[in-house]
């Protein structure tokens, strides 16, 4: 079991940048992958990006080329660098430690989320 705590959210203008962090209470290298997900008001939680134990990354089409996921195993921390933010990126962002599947419904451990608001 692992506890995850996200930070770095906030209010930013369109075109701006934010860097989210997710600090884990234990080793993140023991999980199949670490991922970022988001949930906008009135919408279902959706996949944003994930990074495998081996360092391979995958992104949702909506964020590809703008967001970068990374991890520091020594610090047990996951990051999401978000550039060229758009109002439609507004959501609560969650990190998740994936036991196997990287889907929203796959087994794993969730953080409490951090709010990102992008103004137009």
PDB file of C-alpha atoms in Angstrom:
ATOM      1  CA  UNK A   1       0.000   0.000   0.000  1.00  0.00           C
ATOM      2  CA  UNK A   2       1.175   3.575  -0.681  1.00  0.00           C
ATOM      3  CA  UNK A   3      -0.125   7.041   0.102  1.00  0.00           C
ATOM      4  CA  UNK A   4       0.050   9.687  -2.607  1.00  0.00           C
ATOM      5  CA  UNK A   5      -0.072  13.446  -2.113  1.00  0.00           C
ATOM      6  CA  UNK A   6      -0.401  15.793  -5.077  1.00  0.00           C
ATOM      7  CA  UNK A   7       0.677  19.435  -5.092  1.00  0.00           C
ATOM      8  CA  UNK A   8       1.359  22.248  -7.533  1.00  0.00           C
ATOM      9  CA  UNK A   9      -2.130  23.016  -8.760  1.00  0.00           C
ATOM     10  CA  UNK A  10      -3.493  26.524  -8.998  1.00  0.00           C
ATOM     11  CA  UNK A  11      -4.951  29.227 -11.197  1.00  0.00           C
ATOM     12  CA  UNK A  12      -3.140  30.101 -14.413  1.00  0.00           C
ATOM     13  CA  UNK A  13      -3.980  32.019 -17.580  1.00  0.00           C
ATOM     14  CA  UNK A  14      -4.366  30.251 -20.878  1.00  0.00           C
ATOM     15  CA  UNK A  15      -0.976  29.637 -22.438  1.00  0.00           C
ATOM     16  CA  UNK A  16       0.704  29.385 -19.066  1.00  0.00           C
ATOM     17  CA  UNK A  17       2.449  26.508 -17.338  1.00  0.00           C
ATOM     18  CA  UNK A  18       2.186  24.507 -14.142  1.00  0.00           C
ATOM     19  CA  UNK A  19       4.175  21.635 -12.691  1.00  0.00           C
ATOM     20  CA  UNK A  20       2.348  19.081 -10.607  1.00  0.00           C
ATOM     21  CA  UNK A  21       4.090  16.803  -8.137  1.00  0.00           C
ATOM     22  CA  UNK A  22       2.943  13.594  -6.505  1.00  0.00           C
ATOM     23  CA  UNK A  23       4.893  12.457  -3.455  1.00  0.00           C
ATOM     24  CA  UNK A  24       4.589   8.809  -2.465  1.00  0.00           C
ATOM     25  CA  UNK A  25       4.997   7.365   1.011  1.00  0.00           C
ATOM     26  CA  UNK A  26       6.793   4.331  -0.402  1.00  0.00           C
ATOM     27  CA  UNK A  27       8.654   3.099  -3.411  1.00  0.00           C
ATOM     28  CA  UNK A  28       6.978   3.950  -6.706  1.00  0.00           C
ATOM     29  CA  UNK A  29       9.292   1.659  -8.648  1.00  0.00           C
ATOM     30  CA  UNK A  30       7.377  -1.346  -7.339  1.00  0.00           C
ATOM     31  CA  UNK A  31       4.294  -0.418  -9.384  1.00  0.00           C
ATOM     32  CA  UNK A  32       3.740  -1.288 -13.014  1.00  0.00           C
ATOM     33  CA  UNK A  33       3.261   2.386 -13.847  1.00  0.00           C
ATOM     34  CA  UNK A  34       2.490   5.761 -12.314  1.00  0.00           C
ATOM     35  CA  UNK A  35      -0.141   7.917 -13.939  1.00  0.00           C
ATOM     36  CA  UNK A  36      -1.936  11.237 -13.991  1.00  0.00           C
ATOM     37  CA  UNK A  37      -5.684  11.471 -14.454  1.00  0.00           C
ATOM     38  CA  UNK A  38      -8.135  14.355 -14.321  1.00  0.00           C
ATOM     39  CA  UNK A  39     -11.798  15.024 -13.700  1.00  0.00           C
ATOM     40  CA  UNK A  40     -13.565  18.138 -14.887  1.00  0.00           C
ATOM     41  CA  UNK A  41     -16.862  19.259 -13.325  1.00  0.00           C
ATOM     42  CA  UNK A  42     -19.739  17.114 -14.533  1.00  0.00           C
ATOM     43  CA  UNK A  43     -17.434  14.748 -16.435  1.00  0.00           C
ATOM     44  CA  UNK A  44     -15.961  11.336 -15.825  1.00  0.00           C
ATOM     45  CA  UNK A  45     -12.402  10.931 -14.656  1.00  0.00           C
ATOM     46  CA  UNK A  46     -10.080  10.493 -17.629  1.00  0.00           C
ATOM     47  CA  UNK A  47      -6.574   9.329 -18.355  1.00  0.00           C
ATOM     48  CA  UNK A  48      -3.919  11.975 -18.971  1.00  0.00           C
ATOM     49  CA  UNK A  49      -0.539  10.226 -19.042  1.00  0.00           C
ATOM     50  CA  UNK A  50       1.465   7.455 -17.458  1.00  0.00           C
ATOM     51  CA  UNK A  51       5.053   6.315 -17.141  1.00  0.00           C
ATOM     52  CA  UNK A  52       6.036   2.688 -16.715  1.00  0.00           C
ATOM     53  CA  UNK A  53       8.545   1.169 -14.353  1.00  0.00           C
ATOM     54  CA  UNK A  54      10.938   1.088 -17.293  1.00  0.00           C
ATOM     55  CA  UNK A  55      10.401   4.750 -18.141  1.00  0.00           C
ATOM     56  CA  UNK A  56       8.145   4.448 -21.184  1.00  0.00           C
ATOM     57  CA  UNK A  57       5.572   7.234 -21.437  1.00  0.00           C
ATOM     58  CA  UNK A  58       2.114   7.438 -22.961  1.00  0.00           C
ATOM     59  CA  UNK A  59      -0.167  10.451 -23.328  1.00  0.00           C
ATOM     60  CA  UNK A  60      -3.780  11.174 -24.100  1.00  0.00           C
ATOM     61  CA  UNK A  61      -4.140  12.788 -27.514  1.00  0.00           C
ATOM     62  CA  UNK A  62      -5.557  15.927 -25.928  1.00  0.00           C
ATOM     63  CA  UNK A  63      -2.314  16.669 -24.049  1.00  0.00           C
ATOM     64  CA  UNK A  64       0.317  15.194 -26.351  1.00  0.00           C
ATOM     65  CA  UNK A  65       3.037  17.722 -27.131  1.00  0.00           C
ATOM     66  CA  UNK A  66       2.021  19.990 -24.245  1.00  0.00           C
ATOM     67  CA  UNK A  67       2.380  17.825 -21.121  1.00  0.00           C
ATOM     68  CA  UNK A  68       5.406  15.839 -19.963  1.00  0.00           C
ATOM     69  CA  UNK A  69       5.294  13.126 -17.326  1.00  0.00           C
ATOM     70  CA  UNK A  70       8.422  12.161 -15.414  1.00  0.00           C
ATOM     71  CA  UNK A  71       9.445  10.353 -12.265  1.00  0.00           C
ATOM     72  CA  UNK A  72      12.242  10.465  -9.723  1.00  0.00           C
ATOM     73  CA  UNK A  73      12.478   7.022  -8.161  1.00  0.00           C
ATOM     74  CA  UNK A  74      15.047   8.179  -5.608  1.00  0.00           C
ATOM     75  CA  UNK A  75      12.581  10.752  -4.297  1.00  0.00           C
ATOM     76  CA  UNK A  76       9.516   8.560  -4.879  1.00  0.00           C
ATOM     77  CA  UNK A  77       7.940  11.448  -6.722  1.00  0.00           C
ATOM     78  CA  UNK A  78       5.945  11.720  -9.931  1.00  0.00           C
ATOM     79  CA  UNK A  79       5.723  14.938 -11.949  1.00  0.00           C
ATOM     80  CA  UNK A  80       3.548  16.425 -14.660  1.00  0.00           C
ATOM     81  CA  UNK A  81       4.872  19.461 -16.506  1.00  0.00           C
ATOM     82  CA  UNK A  82       1.966  21.204 -18.186  1.00  0.00           C
ATOM     83  CA  UNK A  83       2.678  23.833 -20.843  1.00  0.00           C
ATOM     84  CA  UNK A  84       0.437  25.786 -23.217  1.00  0.00           C
ATOM     85  CA  UNK A  85      -2.485  25.267 -20.888  1.00  0.00           C
ATOM     86  CA  UNK A  86      -6.005  25.671 -22.227  1.00  0.00           C
ATOM     87  CA  UNK A  87      -9.287  26.385 -20.410  1.00  0.00           C
ATOM     88  CA  UNK A  88     -10.389  22.836 -21.240  1.00  0.00           C
ATOM     89  CA  UNK A  89      -7.509  21.546 -19.103  1.00  0.00           C
ATOM     90  CA  UNK A  90      -9.359  22.822 -16.026  1.00  0.00           C
ATOM     91  CA  UNK A  91      -9.951  19.855 -13.718  1.00  0.00           C
ATOM     92  CA  UNK A  92      -8.910  18.144 -10.537  1.00  0.00           C
ATOM     93  CA  UNK A  93      -5.723  16.228 -11.322  1.00  0.00           C
ATOM     94  CA  UNK A  94      -5.042  12.929  -9.577  1.00  0.00           C
ATOM     95  CA  UNK A  95      -1.991  10.720  -9.508  1.00  0.00           C
ATOM     96  CA  UNK A  96      -2.350   6.967  -9.306  1.00  0.00           C
ATOM     97  CA  UNK A  97      -0.027   4.080  -8.641  1.00  0.00           C
ATOM     98  CA  UNK A  98      -1.085   1.373 -11.071  1.00  0.00           C
ATOM     99  CA  UNK A  99      -0.785  -2.238  -9.987  1.00  0.00           C
ATOM    100  CA  UNK A 100      -1.234  -3.465 -13.558  1.00  0.00           C
ATOM    101  CA  UNK A 101      -3.554  -1.654 -15.988  1.00  0.00           C
ATOM    102  CA  UNK A 102      -3.177   2.106 -16.474  1.00  0.00           C
ATOM    103  CA  UNK A 103      -6.880   2.638 -17.041  1.00  0.00           C
ATOM    104  CA  UNK A 104      -9.001   4.695 -14.657  1.00  0.00           C
ATOM    105  CA  UNK A 105     -10.724   1.542 -13.407  1.00  0.00           C
ATOM    106  CA  UNK A 106      -7.595  -0.569 -13.031  1.00  0.00           C
ATOM    107  CA  UNK A 107      -6.499  -1.512  -9.522  1.00  0.00           C
ATOM    108  CA  UNK A 108      -4.202   0.931  -7.775  1.00  0.00           C
ATOM    109  CA  UNK A 109      -3.838   3.707  -5.253  1.00  0.00           C
ATOM    110  CA  UNK A 110      -5.103   7.267  -5.719  1.00  0.00           C
ATOM    111  CA  UNK A 111      -4.044  10.602  -4.337  1.00  0.00           C
ATOM    112  CA  UNK A 112      -6.554  13.163  -3.109  1.00  0.00           C
ATOM    113  CA  UNK A 113      -6.197  15.427  -6.160  1.00  0.00           C
ATOM    114  CA  UNK A 114      -5.094  18.978  -6.858  1.00  0.00           C
ATOM    115  CA  UNK A 115      -7.187  21.628  -8.601  1.00  0.00           C
ATOM    116  CA  UNK A 116      -5.955  23.176 -11.845  1.00  0.00           C
ATOM    117  CA  UNK A 117      -7.917  26.122 -13.192  1.00  0.00           C
ATOM    118  CA  UNK A 118      -7.050  27.736 -16.529  1.00  0.00           C
ATOM    119  CA  UNK A 119      -8.653  31.087 -17.241  1.00  0.00           C
ATOM    120  CA  UNK A 120      -9.278  32.361 -20.756  1.00  0.00           C
TER     121      UNK A 120
END
